[in-house]
Every structure is written in C-alpha cells, then in structure tokens.
Tab-separated table of C-alpha atoms and ligand atoms in Angstrom:
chain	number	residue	atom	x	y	z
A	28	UNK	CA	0.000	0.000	0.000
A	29	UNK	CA	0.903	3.393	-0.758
A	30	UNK	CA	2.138	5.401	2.341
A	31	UNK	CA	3.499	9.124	2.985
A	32	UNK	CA	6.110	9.359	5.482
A	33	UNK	CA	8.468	11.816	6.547
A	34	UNK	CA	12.176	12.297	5.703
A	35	UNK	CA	13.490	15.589	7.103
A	36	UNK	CA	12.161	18.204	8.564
A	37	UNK	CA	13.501	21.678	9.088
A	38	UNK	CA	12.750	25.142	11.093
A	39	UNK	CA	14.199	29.060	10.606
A	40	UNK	CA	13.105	31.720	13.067
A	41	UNK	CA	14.652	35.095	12.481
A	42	UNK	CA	17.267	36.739	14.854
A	43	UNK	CA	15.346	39.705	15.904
A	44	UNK	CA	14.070	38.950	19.387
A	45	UNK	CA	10.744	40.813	20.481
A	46	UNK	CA	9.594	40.657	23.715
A	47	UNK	CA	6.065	41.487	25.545
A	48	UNK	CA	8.110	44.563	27.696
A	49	UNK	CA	9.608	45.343	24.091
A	50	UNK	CA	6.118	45.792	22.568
A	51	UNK	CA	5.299	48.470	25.044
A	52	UNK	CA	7.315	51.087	23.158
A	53	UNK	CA	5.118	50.937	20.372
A	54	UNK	CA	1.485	50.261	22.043
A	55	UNK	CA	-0.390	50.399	25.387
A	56	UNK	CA	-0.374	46.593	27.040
A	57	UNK	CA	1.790	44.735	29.479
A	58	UNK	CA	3.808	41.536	29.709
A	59	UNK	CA	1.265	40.772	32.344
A	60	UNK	CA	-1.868	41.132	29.794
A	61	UNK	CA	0.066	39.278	27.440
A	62	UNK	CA	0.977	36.399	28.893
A	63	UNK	CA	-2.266	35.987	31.188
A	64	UNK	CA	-4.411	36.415	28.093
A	65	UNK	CA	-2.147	33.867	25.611
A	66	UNK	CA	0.676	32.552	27.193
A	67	UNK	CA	2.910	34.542	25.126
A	68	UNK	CA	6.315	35.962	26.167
A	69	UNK	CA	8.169	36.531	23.086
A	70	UNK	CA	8.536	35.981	19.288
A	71	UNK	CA	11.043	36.789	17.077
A	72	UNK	CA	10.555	39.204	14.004
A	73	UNK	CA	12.209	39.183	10.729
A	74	UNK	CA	14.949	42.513	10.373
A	75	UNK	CA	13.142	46.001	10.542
A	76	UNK	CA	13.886	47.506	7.095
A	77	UNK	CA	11.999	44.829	5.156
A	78	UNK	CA	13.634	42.724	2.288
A	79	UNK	CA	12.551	39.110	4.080
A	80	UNK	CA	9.802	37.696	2.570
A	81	UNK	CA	7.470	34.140	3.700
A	82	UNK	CA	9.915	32.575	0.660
A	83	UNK	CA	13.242	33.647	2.331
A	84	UNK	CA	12.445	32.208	5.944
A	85	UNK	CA	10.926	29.303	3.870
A	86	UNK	CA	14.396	28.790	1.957
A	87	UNK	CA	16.406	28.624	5.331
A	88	UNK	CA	13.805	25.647	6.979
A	89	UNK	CA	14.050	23.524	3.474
A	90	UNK	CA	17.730	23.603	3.189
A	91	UNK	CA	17.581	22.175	6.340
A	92	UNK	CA	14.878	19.836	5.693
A	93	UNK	CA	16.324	18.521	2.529
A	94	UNK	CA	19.855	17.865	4.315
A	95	UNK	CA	18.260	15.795	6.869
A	96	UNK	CA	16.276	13.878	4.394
A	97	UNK	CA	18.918	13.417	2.461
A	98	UNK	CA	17.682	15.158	-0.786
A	99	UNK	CA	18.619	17.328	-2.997
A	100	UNK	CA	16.098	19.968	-4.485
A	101	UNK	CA	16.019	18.039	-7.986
A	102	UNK	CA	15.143	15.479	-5.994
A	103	UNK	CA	11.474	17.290	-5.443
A	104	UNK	CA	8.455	16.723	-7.764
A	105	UNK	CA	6.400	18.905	-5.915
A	106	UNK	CA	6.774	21.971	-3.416
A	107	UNK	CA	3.377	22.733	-1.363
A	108	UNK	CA	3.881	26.200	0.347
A	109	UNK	CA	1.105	27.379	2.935
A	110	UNK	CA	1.145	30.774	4.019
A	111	UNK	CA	-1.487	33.858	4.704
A	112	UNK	CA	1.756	36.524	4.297
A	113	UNK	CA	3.073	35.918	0.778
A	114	UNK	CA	6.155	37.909	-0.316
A	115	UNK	CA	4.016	39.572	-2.889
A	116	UNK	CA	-0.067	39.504	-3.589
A	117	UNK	CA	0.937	37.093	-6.500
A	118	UNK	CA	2.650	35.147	-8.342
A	119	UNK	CA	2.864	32.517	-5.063
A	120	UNK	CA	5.576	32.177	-2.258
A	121	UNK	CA	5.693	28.292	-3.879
A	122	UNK	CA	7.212	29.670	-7.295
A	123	UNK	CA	9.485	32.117	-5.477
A	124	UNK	CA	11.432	29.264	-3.032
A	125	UNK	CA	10.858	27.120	-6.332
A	126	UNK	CA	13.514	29.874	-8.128
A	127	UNK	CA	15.440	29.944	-4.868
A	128	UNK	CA	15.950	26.138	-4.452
A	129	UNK	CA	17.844	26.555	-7.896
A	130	UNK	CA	14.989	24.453	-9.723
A	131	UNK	CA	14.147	25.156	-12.760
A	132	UNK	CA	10.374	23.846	-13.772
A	133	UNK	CA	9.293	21.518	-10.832
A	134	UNK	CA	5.818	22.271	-9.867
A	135	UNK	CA	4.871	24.378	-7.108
A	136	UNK	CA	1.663	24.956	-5.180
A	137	UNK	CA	0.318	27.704	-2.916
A	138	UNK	CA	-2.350	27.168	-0.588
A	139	UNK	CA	-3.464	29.421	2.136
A	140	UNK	CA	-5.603	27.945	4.776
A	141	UNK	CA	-4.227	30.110	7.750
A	142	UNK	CA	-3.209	28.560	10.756
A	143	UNK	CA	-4.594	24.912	8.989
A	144	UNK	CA	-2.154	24.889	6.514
A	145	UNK	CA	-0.298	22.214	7.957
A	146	UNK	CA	-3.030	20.194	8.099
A	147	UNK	CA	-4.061	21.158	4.635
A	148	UNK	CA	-0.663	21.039	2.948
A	149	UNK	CA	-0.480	17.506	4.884
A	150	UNK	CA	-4.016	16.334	3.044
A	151	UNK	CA	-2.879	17.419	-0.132
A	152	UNK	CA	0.419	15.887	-0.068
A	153	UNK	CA	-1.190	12.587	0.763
A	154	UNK	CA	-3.441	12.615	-1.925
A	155	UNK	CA	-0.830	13.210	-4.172
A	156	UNK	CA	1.455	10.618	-3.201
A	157	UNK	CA	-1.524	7.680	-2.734
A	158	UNK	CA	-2.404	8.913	-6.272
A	159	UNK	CA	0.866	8.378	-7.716
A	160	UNK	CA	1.442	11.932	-9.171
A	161	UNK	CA	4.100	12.467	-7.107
A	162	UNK	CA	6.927	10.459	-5.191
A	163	UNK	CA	8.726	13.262	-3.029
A	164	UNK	CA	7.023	16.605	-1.620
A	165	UNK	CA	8.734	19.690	0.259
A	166	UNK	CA	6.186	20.910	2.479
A	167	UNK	CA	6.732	24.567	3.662
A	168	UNK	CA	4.611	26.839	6.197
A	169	UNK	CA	5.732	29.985	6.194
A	170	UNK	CA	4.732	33.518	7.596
A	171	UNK	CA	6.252	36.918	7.478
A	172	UNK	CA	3.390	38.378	10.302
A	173	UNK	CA	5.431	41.526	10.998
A	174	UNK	CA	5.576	43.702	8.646
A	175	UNK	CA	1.954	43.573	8.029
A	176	UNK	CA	0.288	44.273	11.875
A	177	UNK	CA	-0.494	47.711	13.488
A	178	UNK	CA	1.889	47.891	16.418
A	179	UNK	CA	-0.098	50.596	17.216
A	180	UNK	CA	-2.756	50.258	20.425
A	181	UNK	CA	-5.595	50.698	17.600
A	182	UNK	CA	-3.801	46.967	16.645
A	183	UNK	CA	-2.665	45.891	19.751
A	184	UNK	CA	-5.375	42.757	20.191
A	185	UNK	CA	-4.293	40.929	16.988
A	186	UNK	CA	-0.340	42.626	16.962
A	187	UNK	CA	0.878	40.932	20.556
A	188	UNK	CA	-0.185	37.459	19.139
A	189	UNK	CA	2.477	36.601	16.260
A	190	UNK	CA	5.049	36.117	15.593
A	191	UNK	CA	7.301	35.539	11.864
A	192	UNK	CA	8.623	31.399	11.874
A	193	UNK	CA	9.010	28.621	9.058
A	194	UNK	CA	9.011	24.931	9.222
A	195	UNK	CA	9.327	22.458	6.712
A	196	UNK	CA	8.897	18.623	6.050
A	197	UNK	CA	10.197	16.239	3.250
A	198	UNK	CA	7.702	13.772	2.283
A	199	UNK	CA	7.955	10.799	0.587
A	200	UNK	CA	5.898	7.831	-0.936
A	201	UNK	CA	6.499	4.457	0.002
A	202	UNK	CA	5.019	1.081	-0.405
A	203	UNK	CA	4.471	-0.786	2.298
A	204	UNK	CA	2.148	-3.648	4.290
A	205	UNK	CA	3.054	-1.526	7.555
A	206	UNK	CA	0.631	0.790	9.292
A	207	UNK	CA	2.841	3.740	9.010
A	208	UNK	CA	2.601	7.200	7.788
A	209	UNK	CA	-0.098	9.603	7.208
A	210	UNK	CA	-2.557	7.888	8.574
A	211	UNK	CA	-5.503	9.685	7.925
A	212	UNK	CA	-6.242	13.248	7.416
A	213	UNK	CA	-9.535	15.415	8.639
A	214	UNK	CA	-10.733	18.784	6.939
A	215	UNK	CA	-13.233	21.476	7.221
A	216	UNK	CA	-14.070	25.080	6.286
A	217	UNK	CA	-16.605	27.155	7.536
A	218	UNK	CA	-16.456	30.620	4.984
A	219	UNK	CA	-19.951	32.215	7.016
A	220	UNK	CA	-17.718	33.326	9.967
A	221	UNK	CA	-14.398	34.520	7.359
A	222	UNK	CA	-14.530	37.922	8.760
A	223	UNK	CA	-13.799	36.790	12.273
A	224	UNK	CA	-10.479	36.970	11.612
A	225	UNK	CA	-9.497	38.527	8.396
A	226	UNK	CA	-6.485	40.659	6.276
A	227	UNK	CA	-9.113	42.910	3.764
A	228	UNK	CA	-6.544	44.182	1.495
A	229	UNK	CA	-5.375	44.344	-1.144
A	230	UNK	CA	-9.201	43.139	-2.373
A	231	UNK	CA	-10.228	42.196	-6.003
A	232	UNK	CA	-13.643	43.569	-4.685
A	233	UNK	CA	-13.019	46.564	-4.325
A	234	UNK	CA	-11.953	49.622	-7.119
A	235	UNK	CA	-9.292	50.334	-6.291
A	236	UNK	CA	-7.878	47.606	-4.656
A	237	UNK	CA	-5.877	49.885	-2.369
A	238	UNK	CA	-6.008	53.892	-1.335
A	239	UNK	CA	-5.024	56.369	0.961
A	240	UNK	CA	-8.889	57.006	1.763
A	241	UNK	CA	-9.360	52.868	2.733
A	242	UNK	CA	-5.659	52.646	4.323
A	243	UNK	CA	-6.653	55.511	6.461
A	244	UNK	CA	-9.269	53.179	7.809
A	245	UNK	CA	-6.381	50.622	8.581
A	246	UNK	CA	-7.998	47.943	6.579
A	247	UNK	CA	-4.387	47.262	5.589
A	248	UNK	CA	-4.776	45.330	8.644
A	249	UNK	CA	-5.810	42.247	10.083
A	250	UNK	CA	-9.173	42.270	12.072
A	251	UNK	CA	-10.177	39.711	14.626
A	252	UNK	CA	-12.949	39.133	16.987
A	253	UNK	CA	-10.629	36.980	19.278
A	254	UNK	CA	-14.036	35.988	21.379
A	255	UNK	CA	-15.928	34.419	18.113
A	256	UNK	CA	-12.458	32.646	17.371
A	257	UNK	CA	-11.854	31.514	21.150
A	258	UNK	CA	-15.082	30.393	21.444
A	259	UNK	CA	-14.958	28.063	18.009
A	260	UNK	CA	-11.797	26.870	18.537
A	261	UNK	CA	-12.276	25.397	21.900
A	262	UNK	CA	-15.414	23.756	20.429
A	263	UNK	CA	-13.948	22.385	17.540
A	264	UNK	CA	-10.647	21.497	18.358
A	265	UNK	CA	-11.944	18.687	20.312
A	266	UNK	CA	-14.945	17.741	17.756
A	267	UNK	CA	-11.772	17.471	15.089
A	268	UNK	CA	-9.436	15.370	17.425
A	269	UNK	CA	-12.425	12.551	18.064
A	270	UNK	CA	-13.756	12.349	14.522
A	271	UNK	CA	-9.940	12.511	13.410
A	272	UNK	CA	-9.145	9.311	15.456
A	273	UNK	CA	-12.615	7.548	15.086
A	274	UNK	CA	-11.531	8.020	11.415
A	275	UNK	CA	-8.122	6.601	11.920
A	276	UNK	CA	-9.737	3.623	13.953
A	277	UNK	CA	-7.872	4.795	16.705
A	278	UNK	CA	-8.429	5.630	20.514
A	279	UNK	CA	-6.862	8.792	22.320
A	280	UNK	CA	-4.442	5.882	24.332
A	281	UNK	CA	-3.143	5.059	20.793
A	282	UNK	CA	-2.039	8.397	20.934
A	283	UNK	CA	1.954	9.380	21.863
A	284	UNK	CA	1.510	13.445	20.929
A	285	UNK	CA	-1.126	15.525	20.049
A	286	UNK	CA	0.901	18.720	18.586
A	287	UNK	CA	-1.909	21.628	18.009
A	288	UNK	CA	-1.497	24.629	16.274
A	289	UNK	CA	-0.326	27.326	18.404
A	290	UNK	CA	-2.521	30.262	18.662
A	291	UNK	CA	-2.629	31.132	22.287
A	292	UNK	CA	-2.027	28.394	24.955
A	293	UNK	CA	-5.154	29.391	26.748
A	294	UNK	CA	-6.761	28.100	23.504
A	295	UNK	CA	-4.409	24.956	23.989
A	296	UNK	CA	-5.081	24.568	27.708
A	297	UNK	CA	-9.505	24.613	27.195
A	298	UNK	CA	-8.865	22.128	24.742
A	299	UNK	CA	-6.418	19.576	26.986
A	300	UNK	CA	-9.088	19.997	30.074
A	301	UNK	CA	-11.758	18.890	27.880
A	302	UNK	CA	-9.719	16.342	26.398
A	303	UNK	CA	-8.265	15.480	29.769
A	304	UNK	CA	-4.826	14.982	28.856
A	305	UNK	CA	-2.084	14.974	31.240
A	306	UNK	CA	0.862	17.464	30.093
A	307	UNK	CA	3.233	15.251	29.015
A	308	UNK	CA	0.718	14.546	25.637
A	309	UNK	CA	0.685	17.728	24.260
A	310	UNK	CA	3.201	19.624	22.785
A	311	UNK	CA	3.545	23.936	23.674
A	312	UNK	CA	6.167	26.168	22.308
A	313	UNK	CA	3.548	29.321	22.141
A	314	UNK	CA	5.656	30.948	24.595
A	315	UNK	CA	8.608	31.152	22.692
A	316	UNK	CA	7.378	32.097	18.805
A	317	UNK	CA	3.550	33.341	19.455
A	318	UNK	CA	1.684	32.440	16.938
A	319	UNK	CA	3.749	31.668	13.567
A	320	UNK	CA	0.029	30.954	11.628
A	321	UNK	CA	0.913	28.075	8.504
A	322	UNK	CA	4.568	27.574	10.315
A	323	UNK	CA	3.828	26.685	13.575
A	324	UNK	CA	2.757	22.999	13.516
A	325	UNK	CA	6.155	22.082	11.338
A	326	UNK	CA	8.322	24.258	13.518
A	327	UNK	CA	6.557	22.472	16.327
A	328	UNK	CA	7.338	18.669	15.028
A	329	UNK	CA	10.905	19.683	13.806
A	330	UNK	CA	11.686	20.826	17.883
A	331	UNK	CA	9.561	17.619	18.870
A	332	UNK	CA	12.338	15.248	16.350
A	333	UNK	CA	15.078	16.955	17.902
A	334	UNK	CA	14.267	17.025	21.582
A	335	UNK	CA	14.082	13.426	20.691
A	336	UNK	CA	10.494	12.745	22.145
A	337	UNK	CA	10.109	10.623	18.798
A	338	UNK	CA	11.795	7.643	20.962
A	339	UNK	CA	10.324	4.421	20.187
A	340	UNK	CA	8.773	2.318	17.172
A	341	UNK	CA	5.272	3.317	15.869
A	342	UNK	CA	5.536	6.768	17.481
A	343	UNK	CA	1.608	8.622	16.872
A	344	UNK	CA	1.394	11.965	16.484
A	345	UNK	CA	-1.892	13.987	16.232
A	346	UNK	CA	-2.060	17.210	14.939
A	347	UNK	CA	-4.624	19.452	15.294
A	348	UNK	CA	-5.182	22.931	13.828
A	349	UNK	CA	-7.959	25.905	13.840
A	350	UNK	CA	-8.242	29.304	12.241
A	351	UNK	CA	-9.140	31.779	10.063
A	352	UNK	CA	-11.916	31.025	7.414
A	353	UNK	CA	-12.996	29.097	9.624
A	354	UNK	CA	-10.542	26.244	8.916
A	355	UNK	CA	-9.913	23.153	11.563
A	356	UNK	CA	-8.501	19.558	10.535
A	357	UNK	CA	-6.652	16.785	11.881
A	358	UNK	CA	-3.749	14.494	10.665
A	359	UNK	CA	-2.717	10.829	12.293
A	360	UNK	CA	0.595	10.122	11.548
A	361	UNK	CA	3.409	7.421	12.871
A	362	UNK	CA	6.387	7.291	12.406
A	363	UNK	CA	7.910	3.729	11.743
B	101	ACO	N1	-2.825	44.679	25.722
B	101	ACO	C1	-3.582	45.253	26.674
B	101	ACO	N2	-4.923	45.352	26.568
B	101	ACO	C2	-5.498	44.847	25.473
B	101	ACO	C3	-4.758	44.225	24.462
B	101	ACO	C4	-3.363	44.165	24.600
B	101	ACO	N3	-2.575	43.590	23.695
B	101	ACO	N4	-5.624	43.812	23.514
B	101	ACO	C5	-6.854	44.140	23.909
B	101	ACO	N5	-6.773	44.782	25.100
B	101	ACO	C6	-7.868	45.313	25.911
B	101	ACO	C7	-9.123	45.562	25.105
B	101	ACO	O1	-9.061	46.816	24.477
B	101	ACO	C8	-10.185	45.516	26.185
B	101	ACO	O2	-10.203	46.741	26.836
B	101	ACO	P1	-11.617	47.360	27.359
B	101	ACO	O3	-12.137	46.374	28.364
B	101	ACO	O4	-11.219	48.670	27.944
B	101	ACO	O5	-12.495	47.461	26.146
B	101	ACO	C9	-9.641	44.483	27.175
B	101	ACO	O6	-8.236	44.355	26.880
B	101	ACO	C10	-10.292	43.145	27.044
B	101	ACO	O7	-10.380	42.793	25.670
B	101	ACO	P2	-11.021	41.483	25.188
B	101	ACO	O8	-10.930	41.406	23.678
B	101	ACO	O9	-12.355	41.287	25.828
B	101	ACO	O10	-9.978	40.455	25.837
B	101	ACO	P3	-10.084	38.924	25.930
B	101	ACO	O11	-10.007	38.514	27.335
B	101	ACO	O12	-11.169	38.364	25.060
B	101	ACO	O13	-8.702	38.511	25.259
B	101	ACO	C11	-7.801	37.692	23.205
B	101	ACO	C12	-8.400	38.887	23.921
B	101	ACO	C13	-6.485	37.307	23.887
B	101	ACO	C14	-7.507	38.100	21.780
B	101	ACO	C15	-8.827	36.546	23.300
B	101	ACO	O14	-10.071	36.924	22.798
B	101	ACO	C16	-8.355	35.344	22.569
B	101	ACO	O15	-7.463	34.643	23.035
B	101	ACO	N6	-8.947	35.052	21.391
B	101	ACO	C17	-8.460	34.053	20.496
B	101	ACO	C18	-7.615	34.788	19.544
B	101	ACO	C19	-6.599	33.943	18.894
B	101	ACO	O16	-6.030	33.055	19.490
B	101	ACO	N7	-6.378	34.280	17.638
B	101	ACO	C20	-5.456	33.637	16.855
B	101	ACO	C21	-5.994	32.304	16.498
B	101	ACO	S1	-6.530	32.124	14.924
B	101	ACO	C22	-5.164	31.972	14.068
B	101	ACO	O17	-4.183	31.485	14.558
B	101	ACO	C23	-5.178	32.473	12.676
C-alpha cells in the first residue's frame, strides 16, 4: 500500500528577538496582559527595514529539511507552500522558493488555509502521493506576520499574538504492508464566519484595490474578533481530534503526541481539560514564537524530532489545527 512518510524536517526563526516589555514602546499593554491572556512571552521578528519575505524564511527551513532527508532539491516533484503573508499579492511564495531552491520547472503549489495549513498542505500531499502523481514533496509553512500588523494600540489585540517562523517537512511515498505514515487526514471550512479573523486588502472587490482614503481606515490590517475565534476553537478542536481518530480507527491511548497549532495556549489549555490529557501529551512552544500561523505545527514537530520525544517504534502523532476562514482539521501520523 501506498504510504506518505516523513524524511526531514527543518525550522528558521529570524534573529530579531521581540519581547512582551519590548512591545510596550510601540502600544499600550503589558507583559502581564500578554501572557495571562495567551501565554505569550516573546517571538522573534524578521529585520526592521523589510527585504525578508514568507519565501526567504521558507528557503532557510528547506535547506535544512532537505539535508536531513537526504535530498537534494532536484530530488522534489512537488513543493506545497502554505502561508497567509506571501512575499508579494501574486505570483505565489511556492514559485518564489521554487527559483530559490535553484529548480528550474518543478511544480509548485500555494495554498493558504491560515493557521490549517499544515493540516491542509499535509491532506494534499497525501493525496498526491496515494495517487501516484508524485513520489517526493517539500512541504513549507511559512509567515512573514510583521511587517503587516499595526503595532499601534488601535492593533494591539491581533499585533501581541504573532510572531514571523518557518518549518518544513520532506515527504515521501512508500510502499508498504506496515501501518505507518499519514494515517488519515480530517478537513473542514466554515467561509460564514471569514470575517472573524481577516487581512481585507489588497481586495479584487473593491476599485481600487488599495487607497489612501481605505488605508486611512487601517484595513491594511488584520481584524479579529478573538471571542468568536476563542469560542470556536475550543469547540472544535476537540470535535476534530475525536472524529480525526474515530476516522483513523484509533483511541486517544493510541495516541503518543497531540501537537496543536499554536494560537494562544489558553486556547491549547480549554482544549487539553476537555480532552483530559495529562501534560506530558501535548506539545507547547507558544511561549517562545507566538503564533507563527501556517509555520507553527512544522516548527513544532521539527523541535519535537530533535528534543528526541520521537523515541520508540510506531511513534503517533496527532495534529490538530484551527483558524481563520474558519478552517480546523486533523492528521494521524506514525512514524515507523
Ligand atoms: N494589551 C492590553 N490590553 C489589550 C490588548 C493588549 N494587547 N488587547 C486588547 N486589550 C484590551 C481591550 O481593548 C479591552 O479593553 P476594554 O475592556 O477597555 O475594552 C480588554 O483588553 C479586554 O479585551 P477582550 O478582547 O475582551 O480580551 P479577551 O479577554 O477576550 O482577550 C484575546 C483577547 C487574547 C484576543 C482573546 O479573545 C483570545 O485569546 N482570542 C483568540 C484569539 C486567537 O487566538 N487568535 C489567533 C488564532 S486564529 C489563528 O491562529 C489564525
């Protein structure tokens, strides 16, 4: 049977260290606020005059990736690249790390899918693979989050929460009689509640797409209504994990990890109480990044691999993801 496993997997977090007491030059809040409210205390920011785009960070986590894995990029037949930050509005981050990987025509995808990317990009990937149309797949989540949030106090509700990150993951089809892999994968969108969290511009809908009049408005910005998107995510984090293993034929105690996205670890914490799972099962790093959006599950699994909590055979990993769009999903996967 045909089975998608991982190879490699990589992270890059830029050097420019922000903290909660550093974010009080630029807006009214407090460490205190911060870290009560999401667990936050620090992320790190790509340089301040610009030139560092979702594709660049991406670059850094897939050289990385592919060294571990063993590959080189000619090796790819496929790049997948989820991010809500592109470098620019278009052509896609995918085609940009494509160029910078050296390749020359390999095919390369962009989906958005916010902070479910992973679990998105993970989907797709499988379904390539099982269908044959491709063998190996660089998987990239990227986000570029700060040059493109009001660090203002007007912005301070959606600003204090991310943070810029990449991760990526080299994929590969296998056969095999083992029960290995990708295991199974669970999606949903729900598009009626997109403007609980949402980045307007720059918007086909509107003529023009972009002016001083709208800018002066801030719609430049992204918008949330953190209750709506607290509220859904603690509901269906938990409706995604049990349909994700009843899928998967599986029971929670078949379960090593559960590695969530990480949006705030308040979010994280509703969702282990009503899961009832004792620390050791799921997997934080919220504190360090803040929220890194399509990068934060892969930079999440590439700390897990190192710290070396992958330790024995038929390792299980659940990840779990919610966000803007709505979008939640789960993936089952073990490692051999
Ligand atoms: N610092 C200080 N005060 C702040 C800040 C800040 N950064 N942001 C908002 N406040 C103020 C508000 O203005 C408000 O003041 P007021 O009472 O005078 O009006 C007060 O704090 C309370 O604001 P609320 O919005 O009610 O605060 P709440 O307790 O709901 O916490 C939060 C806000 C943290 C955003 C919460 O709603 C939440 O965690 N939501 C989920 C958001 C999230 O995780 N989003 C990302 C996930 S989706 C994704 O990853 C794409």
């Amino acid at each position: 049977m045909k089975r998608t496993v991982i190879r490699g997997t990589g992270r890059y977090i830029p050097e420019r260290l922000v903290t909660n007491q550093d974010l009080t030059q630029w807006m009214d809040t407090s460490d205190e606020w911060i870290k009560q409210r999401t667990g936050i205390e620090q992320r790190y920011w790509v340089k301040e005059e610009g030139g560092v785009g979702a594709s660049d960070l991406g670059l850094e986590a897939s050289k990385i990736a592919l060294d571990r894995a063993g590959w080189k990029p000619e090796d790819l037949d496929l790049i997948i690249f989820a991010t809500l930050s592109p470098d620019i509005f278009f052509p896609g981050s995918g085609c940009l790390l494509q160029h910078k990987l050296g390749l020359e025509t390999t095919p390369a995808l962009d989906i958005r899918q916010q902070c479910t990317g992973f679990i998105y990009g993970m989907a797709t990937a499988d379904a390539y693979i099982r269908s044959n149309m491709a063998k190996r797949i660089l998987f990239v989540g990227s986000e570029v989050h700060s040059t493109g949030i009001d660090i203002s106090t007007r912005g301070r509700d959606v600003a204090v929460l991310f943070g810029d990150g990449a991760g990526a993951v080299c994929l590969e089809g296998i056969d095999t009689d083992e029960d290995i892999g990708i295991l199974t994968t669970v999606l949903h969108s729900q598009g009626k509640l997109a403007d609980g969290l949402m980045l307007e511009l720059p918007a086909s809908r509107l003529n023009p797409r972009i002016s001083v009049d709208i800018m002066n408005e801030a719609r430049q910005f992204p918008k949330m209504n953190g209750q709506i998107i607290f509220k859904h995510a603690v509901r269906r984090l938990p409706e995604v994990t049990k349909e994700t293993l009843e899928k998967a034929n599986l029971s929670i105690d078949d379960i090593d990890l559960i590695i969530p996205h990480q949006a705030n670890l308040r979010i994280n914490q509703a969702f282990q109480n009503t899961m009832n799972l004792p620390d050791e099962k799921i997997f934080n790093n919220i504190q360090r990044y803040g929220n890194t959006t399509a990068g934060s599950i892969p930079i999440a699994l590439d700390e897990v691999i190192e710290m070396n909590l992958v330790n024995k055979k038929n390792y299980t990993i659940l990840f779990v993801a919610f966000g803007a769009g709505l979008t939640w999903g789960g993936v089952v996967y073990r490692f051999a």
